[in-house]
Short mmCIF file of C-alpha atoms in Angstrom, two decimals:
data_model
loop_
_atom_site.label_atom_id
_atom_site.label_comp_id
_atom_site.label_asym_id
_atom_site.label_seq_id
_atom_site.Cartn_x
_atom_site.Cartn_y
_atom_site.Cartn_z
CA MET H 1 -105.67 -21.73 24.98
CA THR H 2 -107.14 -21.61 27.68
CA PRO H 3 -104.49 -21.50 30.54
CA THR H 4 -103.42 -23.47 33.90
CA ILE H 5 -103.43 -20.96 36.40
CA GLU H 6 -101.51 -21.21 40.10
CA ALA H 7 -101.78 -18.40 42.87
CA SER H 8 -104.63 -16.64 43.95
CA ARG H 9 -107.15 -14.50 42.09
CA HIS H 10 -107.45 -12.00 45.04
CA ALA H 11 -106.81 -8.19 43.82
CA SER H 12 -104.51 -5.92 45.32
CA ALA H 13 -104.02 -2.36 45.45
CA ARG H 14 -103.39 -1.21 41.37
CA VAL H 15 -99.41 -0.83 40.79
CA LEU H 16 -99.08 1.37 38.76
CA PRO H 17 -101.72 4.27 37.15
CA PRO H 18 -102.73 3.50 33.42
CA LEU H 19 -100.54 4.44 30.89
CA GLN H 20 -100.57 8.18 29.28
CA ILE H 21 -99.55 8.63 25.87
CA GLY H 22 -100.36 11.55 24.47
CA PRO H 23 -104.46 11.71 23.85
CA MET H 24 -104.52 7.25 24.01
CA THR H 25 -104.94 5.72 27.51
CA VAL H 26 -103.23 2.65 27.96
CA ASP H 27 -104.73 0.90 31.03
CA THR H 28 -101.71 -1.51 31.41
CA PRO H 29 -98.66 -0.08 30.69
CA VAL H 30 -97.23 -2.74 28.76
CA VAL H 31 -95.05 -2.84 25.77
CA LEU H 32 -94.66 -5.12 23.57
CA ALA H 33 -91.72 -4.24 21.87
CA PRO H 34 -91.03 -3.89 17.57
CA MET H 35 -88.86 -7.66 16.57
CA ALA H 36 -87.80 -8.09 13.00
CA GLY H 37 -90.00 -10.90 12.24
CA VAL H 38 -91.07 -11.66 14.76
CA THR H 39 -93.81 -9.09 16.28
CA ASN H 40 -96.14 -9.07 12.85
CA ARG H 41 -100.18 -9.12 12.69
CA ALA H 42 -99.92 -12.81 13.70
CA PHE H 43 -98.45 -12.44 16.80
CA ARG H 44 -99.55 -8.88 17.67
CA THR H 45 -102.61 -10.49 18.20
CA LEU H 46 -102.09 -13.95 20.48
CA CYS H 47 -99.92 -11.10 22.38
CA ARG H 48 -103.28 -8.98 23.05
CA GLU H 49 -105.65 -11.74 23.64
CA ALA H 50 -103.49 -12.94 26.19
CA GLY H 51 -103.05 -9.51 27.69
CA ALA H 52 -106.97 -8.96 27.39
CA SER H 53 -108.32 -9.27 31.05
CA GLY H 54 -105.98 -5.80 31.40
CA GLY H 55 -108.16 -3.05 30.83
CA GLU H 56 -110.20 -1.84 27.35
CA HIS H 57 -106.47 -0.86 26.24
CA PRO H 58 -104.68 -3.92 27.43
CA GLY H 59 -101.11 -2.36 26.85
CA LEU H 60 -99.52 -1.32 23.24
CA TYR H 61 -99.12 -4.02 20.90
CA VAL H 62 -96.21 -2.25 18.66
CA ALA H 63 -95.95 -3.61 14.58
CA GLU H 64 -92.40 -4.91 12.64
CA MET H 65 -89.83 -1.09 12.68
CA VAL H 66 -90.26 -0.05 9.02
CA THR H 67 -87.78 2.30 7.47
CA SER H 68 -88.61 5.36 6.54
CA ARG H 69 -87.55 5.77 2.63
CA ALA H 70 -89.52 2.21 1.82
CA LEU H 71 -93.23 3.88 3.35
CA VAL H 72 -92.64 6.52 1.30
CA GLU H 73 -91.86 4.90 -1.67
CA ARG H 74 -94.33 2.77 -1.30
CA ASN H 75 -93.01 -0.49 -0.78
CA ALA H 76 -95.74 -3.56 -0.62
CA GLU H 77 -94.10 -5.33 2.43
CA ALA H 78 -93.88 -1.79 4.16
CA LEU H 79 -96.67 -0.61 3.79
CA ARG H 80 -97.79 -4.69 4.85
CA ILE H 81 -96.08 -3.96 7.66
CA VAL H 82 -98.40 -0.77 9.16
CA THR H 83 -101.86 -2.80 7.83
CA PHE H 84 -103.76 -3.31 11.06
CA GLY H 85 -105.96 -6.09 12.36
CA ALA H 86 -109.84 -4.20 12.10
CA ASP H 87 -109.84 -5.25 16.30
CA GLU H 88 -106.23 -3.87 17.26
CA THR H 89 -106.96 -0.51 18.94
CA PRO H 90 -104.51 1.32 19.82
CA ARG H 91 -102.30 0.42 16.96
CA SER H 92 -98.44 1.13 17.08
CA ALA H 93 -95.95 1.29 14.75
CA GLN H 94 -92.82 1.92 14.90
CA VAL H 95 -90.31 4.18 12.51
CA TYR H 96 -86.89 4.06 11.33
CA GLY H 97 -84.96 6.30 9.35
CA VAL H 98 -81.62 8.82 8.88
CA ASP H 99 -83.09 11.83 7.00
CA PRO H 100 -85.26 14.02 9.12
CA ALA H 101 -87.92 14.56 5.51
CA THR H 102 -87.86 11.16 4.45
CA VAL H 103 -88.98 10.33 8.26
CA GLY H 104 -90.97 13.48 8.30
CA ALA H 105 -92.74 12.26 5.39
CA ALA H 106 -93.53 8.46 6.43
CA VAL H 107 -94.95 9.81 9.50
CA ARG H 108 -97.18 12.08 7.84
CA ILE H 109 -98.48 9.39 5.56
CA ILE H 110 -99.08 7.13 8.41
CA ALA H 111 -101.06 9.93 10.66
CA SER H 112 -102.73 11.13 7.39
CA GLU H 113 -103.95 7.94 6.35
CA ASP H 114 -104.91 7.17 9.83
CA ARG H 115 -103.07 3.75 9.60
CA ALA H 116 -102.04 4.01 13.55
CA ASP H 117 -102.79 5.68 16.39
CA HIS H 118 -99.00 5.54 17.24
CA VAL H 119 -95.85 6.06 15.88
CA ASP H 120 -92.32 4.98 17.92
CA LEU H 121 -89.20 6.28 16.15
CA ASN H 122 -86.58 3.03 16.45
CA PHE H 123 -82.87 4.82 17.89
CA GLY H 124 -82.05 1.70 19.37
CA CYS H 125 -80.84 -1.33 16.65
CA PRO H 126 -77.84 -2.52 16.93
CA VAL H 127 -77.63 -4.12 14.19
CA PRO H 128 -74.65 -3.40 11.88
CA LYS H 129 -76.69 -3.05 8.84
CA VAL H 130 -78.17 -0.82 10.33
CA THR H 131 -75.72 1.07 12.57
CA ARG H 132 -72.49 0.94 10.65
CA LYS H 133 -74.75 3.61 8.11
CA GLY H 134 -75.14 5.92 11.06
CA GLY H 135 -78.85 4.81 11.91
CA GLY H 136 -80.77 2.86 14.92
CA GLY H 137 -78.48 2.84 18.18
CA ALA H 138 -75.56 4.99 16.71
CA LEU H 139 -77.37 7.67 15.82
CA PRO H 140 -78.52 10.01 19.14
CA TRP H 141 -73.98 11.04 19.18
CA LYS H 142 -74.94 12.71 15.93
CA ARG H 143 -77.09 15.45 18.33
CA GLN H 144 -77.99 17.96 15.09
CA LEU H 145 -79.55 14.94 13.34
CA PHE H 146 -80.94 13.04 16.15
CA THR H 147 -83.10 16.43 16.86
CA ASP H 148 -83.77 17.42 13.08
CA ILE H 149 -85.32 13.35 12.78
CA VAL H 150 -87.25 13.98 16.59
CA ARG H 151 -88.82 17.92 15.26
CA ALA H 152 -89.90 16.49 11.88
CA ALA H 153 -91.89 13.32 13.55
CA VAL H 154 -93.84 15.18 15.83
CA ASP H 155 -94.12 18.35 13.79
CA ALA H 156 -95.74 15.30 10.72
CA ALA H 157 -98.33 13.76 13.23
CA ALA H 158 -98.86 16.50 15.86
CA PRO H 159 -102.12 17.69 13.22
CA TYR H 160 -103.80 14.44 12.91
CA GLY H 161 -102.82 13.97 17.10
CA VAL H 162 -100.71 10.69 16.33
CA PRO H 163 -98.44 10.82 19.29
CA VAL H 164 -94.73 10.17 18.52
CA THR H 165 -92.01 7.91 21.28
CA ILE H 166 -88.93 7.67 21.17
CA LYS H 167 -86.84 4.01 21.97
CA MET H 168 -83.06 4.09 22.06
CA ARG H 169 -79.97 2.48 24.03
CA GLU H 170 -77.71 4.00 26.73
CA GLY H 171 -75.11 4.77 23.49
CA ILE H 172 -72.11 3.57 20.98
CA ASP H 173 -70.39 2.22 24.48
CA ASP H 174 -70.03 2.65 27.78
CA ASP H 175 -67.36 6.13 26.59
CA HIS H 176 -70.16 7.10 23.93
CA LEU H 177 -73.42 7.86 26.31
CA THR H 178 -76.19 9.40 25.24
CA TYR H 179 -79.38 8.47 26.53
CA LEU H 180 -80.01 11.75 28.86
CA GLU H 181 -79.25 14.37 26.31
CA ALA H 182 -81.59 12.79 23.92
CA GLY H 183 -84.35 12.25 26.77
CA THR H 184 -83.94 15.39 27.38
CA ILE H 185 -84.05 16.89 23.71
CA ALA H 186 -86.83 14.93 23.14
CA GLU H 187 -88.71 15.34 25.28
CA GLY H 188 -88.47 18.98 25.19
CA LEU H 189 -89.16 18.51 21.17
CA GLY H 190 -92.89 17.27 22.55
CA VAL H 191 -92.20 13.17 22.06
CA ALA H 192 -95.15 11.48 24.52
CA ALA H 193 -93.07 9.16 26.29
CA VAL H 194 -89.58 7.47 26.18
CA ALA H 195 -88.75 4.06 26.10
CA LEU H 196 -84.71 2.96 27.10
CA HIS H 197 -83.08 -0.20 26.32
CA ALA H 198 -80.69 -0.72 29.27
CA ARG H 199 -78.05 -1.63 27.61
CA THR H 200 -74.91 -0.28 24.61
CA VAL H 201 -75.10 -0.74 20.83
CA ALA H 202 -71.65 -2.28 21.94
CA GLN H 203 -73.66 -5.13 24.18
CA HIS H 204 -75.56 -6.50 21.55
CA TYR H 205 -78.15 -8.08 23.57
CA SER H 206 -75.13 -9.65 25.94
CA GLY H 207 -74.95 -9.50 30.01
CA GLU H 208 -77.29 -7.88 32.38
CA ALA H 209 -79.40 -4.85 31.25
CA ARG H 210 -78.33 -1.96 33.55
CA TRP H 211 -81.57 -0.72 35.06
CA PRO H 212 -80.21 2.07 37.20
CA SER H 213 -79.94 3.93 33.83
CA ILE H 214 -83.77 3.98 33.35
CA ALA H 215 -83.99 5.62 37.42
CA ARG H 216 -81.44 8.20 35.97
CA LEU H 217 -83.38 8.84 32.77
CA LYS H 218 -86.94 8.69 35.59
CA GLU H 219 -84.64 11.70 37.24
CA ALA H 220 -84.56 13.65 34.08
CA VAL H 221 -87.41 13.01 31.82
CA THR H 222 -89.98 14.30 34.34
CA SER H 223 -93.17 15.88 31.52
CA VAL H 224 -93.57 12.43 29.94
CA PRO H 225 -93.68 8.72 30.48
CA VAL H 226 -90.20 6.55 30.77
CA LEU H 227 -90.54 3.01 29.92
CA GLY H 228 -88.15 0.15 30.44
CA ASN H 229 -86.55 -2.72 28.71
CA GLY H 230 -84.10 -4.68 29.31
CA ASP H 231 -84.11 -9.08 30.42
CA ILE H 232 -87.89 -8.99 31.77
CA TRP H 233 -88.84 -12.55 31.36
CA SER H 234 -91.39 -12.53 34.10
CA ALA H 235 -94.12 -10.84 35.46
CA ASP H 236 -92.49 -10.59 38.26
CA ASP H 237 -89.09 -8.87 36.70
CA ALA H 238 -91.31 -6.34 34.92
CA LEU H 239 -92.73 -5.28 38.83
CA ARG H 240 -89.43 -5.59 40.18
CA MET H 241 -87.75 -2.95 37.11
CA VAL H 242 -90.88 -0.63 37.99
CA ALA H 243 -89.61 -0.57 41.81
CA GLU H 244 -86.46 -0.43 40.98
CA THR H 245 -86.14 2.62 38.51
CA GLY H 246 -89.79 4.09 39.06
CA ALA H 247 -90.57 3.35 35.85
CA ASP H 248 -94.12 4.66 34.25
CA GLY H 249 -94.14 1.00 32.42
CA VAL H 250 -92.15 -1.27 30.59
CA VAL H 251 -90.85 -2.87 27.07
CA VAL H 252 -91.19 -6.05 26.79
CA GLY H 253 -89.35 -7.98 23.96
CA ARG H 254 -87.87 -11.10 23.84
CA GLY H 255 -89.17 -12.68 27.13
CA CYS H 256 -92.59 -13.32 25.05
CA GLN H 257 -90.72 -15.01 22.25
CA GLY H 258 -92.22 -18.39 21.90
CA ARG H 259 -94.69 -16.63 24.58
CA PRO H 260 -97.38 -14.71 24.20
CA TRP H 261 -99.23 -15.32 27.80
CA LEU H 262 -96.88 -13.32 29.09
CA PHE H 263 -99.08 -10.31 28.73
CA ALA H 264 -102.20 -12.73 30.51
CA ASP H 265 -99.13 -12.44 33.59
CA LEU H 266 -98.26 -9.03 33.19
CA ALA H 267 -101.52 -7.48 33.23
CA ALA H 268 -102.20 -9.70 36.79
CA ALA H 269 -99.70 -8.30 37.51
CA PHE H 270 -100.26 -4.79 37.38
CA HIS H 271 -103.41 -4.89 38.75
CA GLY H 272 -102.41 -6.85 41.83
CA GLN H 273 -102.83 -10.50 41.45
CA THR H 274 -100.80 -13.51 41.43
CA VAL H 275 -102.30 -14.94 38.92
CA ARG H 276 -99.87 -16.73 36.50
CA VAL H 277 -100.21 -18.98 33.14
CA GLN H 278 -98.03 -22.46 33.26
CA PRO H 279 -99.91 -23.94 30.14
CA THR H 280 -99.06 -27.74 29.59
CA LEU H 281 -97.65 -28.98 26.28
CA ARG H 282 -100.98 -29.54 24.94
CA GLU H 283 -102.37 -25.85 25.69
CA VAL H 284 -98.37 -25.09 23.90
CA ALA H 285 -99.68 -26.77 21.01
CA ASP H 286 -102.97 -25.50 20.80
CA THR H 287 -101.44 -22.56 21.18
CA ILE H 288 -99.08 -22.53 17.92
CA TYR H 289 -101.19 -24.44 15.95
CA ARG H 290 -103.53 -20.79 16.37
CA HIS H 291 -99.93 -19.28 15.50
CA GLY H 292 -100.03 -20.67 12.07
CA GLU H 293 -103.73 -19.78 11.37
CA LEU H 294 -102.68 -16.52 12.22
CA MET H 295 -99.95 -16.38 10.31
CA ILE H 296 -100.86 -18.12 6.86
CA GLU H 297 -104.15 -15.34 6.99
CA TYR H 298 -101.50 -12.56 7.85
CA TYR H 299 -100.11 -13.96 4.09
CA ASP H 300 -103.14 -13.43 2.76
CA GLY H 301 -103.66 -17.71 2.31
CA ASP H 302 -100.85 -18.72 1.63
CA GLU H 303 -100.22 -21.76 3.45
CA HIS H 304 -95.87 -22.43 2.96
CA LYS H 305 -95.09 -19.00 3.18
CA GLY H 306 -96.78 -19.27 6.66
CA VAL H 307 -96.40 -21.81 8.38
CA ARG H 308 -92.69 -21.05 7.25
CA ASP H 309 -92.40 -18.33 8.87
CA LEU H 310 -93.66 -19.68 12.17
CA ARG H 311 -90.87 -22.68 12.52
CA LYS H 312 -88.02 -19.75 13.90
CA HIS H 313 -90.19 -19.09 16.63
CA MET H 314 -90.65 -23.55 17.23
CA ALA H 315 -87.61 -23.28 19.71
CA TRP H 316 -89.13 -20.40 21.81
CA TYR H 317 -92.70 -21.83 22.39
CA LEU H 318 -91.11 -25.27 23.09
CA LYS H 319 -88.24 -24.77 25.06
CA GLY H 320 -87.89 -26.19 29.02
CA TYR H 321 -91.08 -29.32 27.66
CA ALA H 322 -89.91 -33.09 27.27
CA VAL H 323 -89.87 -33.00 23.01
CA GLY H 324 -87.31 -35.21 22.12
CA GLY H 325 -85.00 -33.58 19.03
CA GLU H 326 -86.25 -35.81 16.10
CA ALA H 327 -90.11 -33.58 17.19
CA ARG H 328 -88.40 -30.22 17.31
CA HIS H 329 -85.91 -30.88 13.93
CA ALA H 330 -89.32 -32.03 12.35
CA LEU H 331 -91.37 -29.24 13.54
CA ALA H 332 -88.29 -26.71 12.21
CA LEU H 333 -88.64 -28.01 8.89
CA VAL H 334 -92.68 -28.01 9.19
CA SER H 335 -94.33 -26.71 5.39
CA THR H 336 -98.21 -27.28 5.98
CA LEU H 337 -100.47 -26.63 8.79
CA ALA H 338 -101.94 -30.65 8.18
CA GLU H 339 -97.96 -31.05 9.21
CA LEU H 340 -98.53 -28.81 11.51
CA ARG H 341 -101.13 -30.47 13.27
CA GLU H 342 -100.15 -33.75 12.99
CA LEU H 343 -97.01 -33.03 14.67
CA LEU H 344 -98.42 -31.38 17.40
CA ASP H 345 -100.75 -34.15 18.10
CA ALA H 346 -97.77 -36.51 18.29
CA LEU H 347 -96.30 -34.86 21.07
CA GLY H 348 -98.77 -35.81 23.81
CA ASP H 349 -99.27 -33.47 27.16
CA ALA H 350 -97.18 -33.23 29.75
CA PRO H 351 -97.12 -30.49 33.14
CA TYR H 352 -95.63 -26.89 32.93
CA PRO H 353 -92.15 -27.67 33.33
CA GLY H 354 -91.74 -24.79 35.42
CA LYS H 355 -88.39 -22.21 35.82
CA ASP H 356 -87.25 -24.66 32.75
CA ALA H 357 -89.95 -23.05 30.20
CA GLU H 358 -88.63 -19.03 31.44
CA GLY H 359 -85.83 -17.04 31.49
CA GLN H 360 -84.06 -15.61 28.93
CA ARG H 361 -84.27 -17.20 25.27
CA GLY H 362 -83.77 -15.57 22.05
CA ARG H 363 -80.97 -13.38 21.32
CA ALA H 364 -78.38 -13.05 23.62
CA GLY H 365 -73.90 -13.50 22.32
CA THR H 366 -71.32 -11.83 23.34
CA PRO H 367 -70.63 -7.91 23.20
CA LYS H 368 -69.89 -7.06 19.62
CA THR H 369 -67.73 -3.96 18.58
CA PRO H 370 -69.86 -1.36 17.24
CA HIS H 371 -69.77 -1.04 13.28
CA LEU H 372 -69.90 2.29 12.76
CA PRO H 373 -68.85 4.79 9.71
CA TYR H 374 -65.44 6.11 9.51
CA GLY H 375 -64.85 8.66 11.74
CA TRP H 376 -68.49 8.72 13.26
CA LEU H 377 -67.09 9.36 17.29
CA ASP H 378 -64.44 12.25 16.22
CA SER H 379 -67.63 14.59 15.83
CA ARG H 380 -71.05 15.23 17.92
CA ASP H 381 -72.04 17.36 14.51
CA LEU H 382 -72.95 15.61 11.18
CA ASP H 383 -70.72 16.11 8.92
CA PRO H 384 -72.30 17.32 5.70
CA ALA H 385 -70.53 14.84 3.01
CA TRP H 386 -72.11 12.59 5.66
CA GLU H 387 -75.52 13.37 4.82
CA GLU H 388 -76.08 11.60 1.63
CA LYS H 389 -74.39 8.50 2.14
CA LEU H 390 -76.31 7.95 5.59
CA ARG H 391 -79.69 7.73 4.02
CA GLU H 392 -78.61 4.50 2.33
CA ALA H 393 -79.55 3.23 5.73
CA GLU H 394 -83.38 3.07 5.03
CA LEU H 395 -82.75 0.84 2.04
CA SER H 396 -83.78 -2.41 3.77
CA VAL H 397 -87.81 -2.03 4.90
CA SER H 398 -86.85 -3.95 8.34
CA GLY H 399 -83.91 -3.85 10.02
CA GLY H 400 -84.15 -6.06 13.34
#
């Protein structure tokens, strides 16, 4: 897509220095958050291309979360998730697990087989199917289990020079906050960075992210970068977050859904430029079509599977644009590339709709009572009887 831009290209002083993640230097301190069903190789390609003006390594673009058990068992879909394009560098994978030995083995597979240059550990997923078994955002409550998992991952990756980072939430709810303790534990164990989604599991994706928590984490974790996540819908939001919290970089999730060009805005903003992408409807349509082509390539030429997987992105891409309900409905049911081209061509063109195309997108909803194992909150220690049950949390390939 050739971007339509506004304002000036005049560059001022760089807003933040490059992000140092272990041995890796990331020129633009921006991370694409791993999102299940979204951040596959096709979407990462669009985001990386958009952010390419940000230097040789313009950000980290993290693959979908994959469970450690699935990797150890050589599950085909798990291996697909951690398969990167030839031009992807650095390659970032996110691993989820609840058993230290299995997490260590999975990280060792990634590192020893040169499948990725960076591994992130998921301690923030709020999805009930994960938290009800003690995983994701629920896990740091069990401090020794958290410690053992992080240590296993760091130790497995260290011989290969692969940095390990963690991404977490504030805690389970306001009465069970864990982020400061977890951050300092992880720092002491040798992680290369700590990222915080400034919400609790109970908040899910509702309300506003509580950026002051990122500032508090930055005060507690002093020897490695601290990254902030939550409610970054624009480049200006990212600049405001680092100004208010002192974060060393930002993690962007829902804000880029249907807007891969947000990474062009972020690259410009962090390099002191005011350029912003404002695509016309035709430019959005061209991006959707390219996304479709990349999806088919990702699924080894399976056109039906690739185009079908694209459907979820349609509402995000068209947010704010004057596209009628009938056309939106047809695009949400598209099944072939030829049909996609025909439907997109029929949209015509229209200018960028401004703020209507920006702002919140993706999951939101209301606060939710966390789904936890029975008695999970009774103690910070893990009952040995739960150890086998916790391993069941690794049965699916990707947990959301």
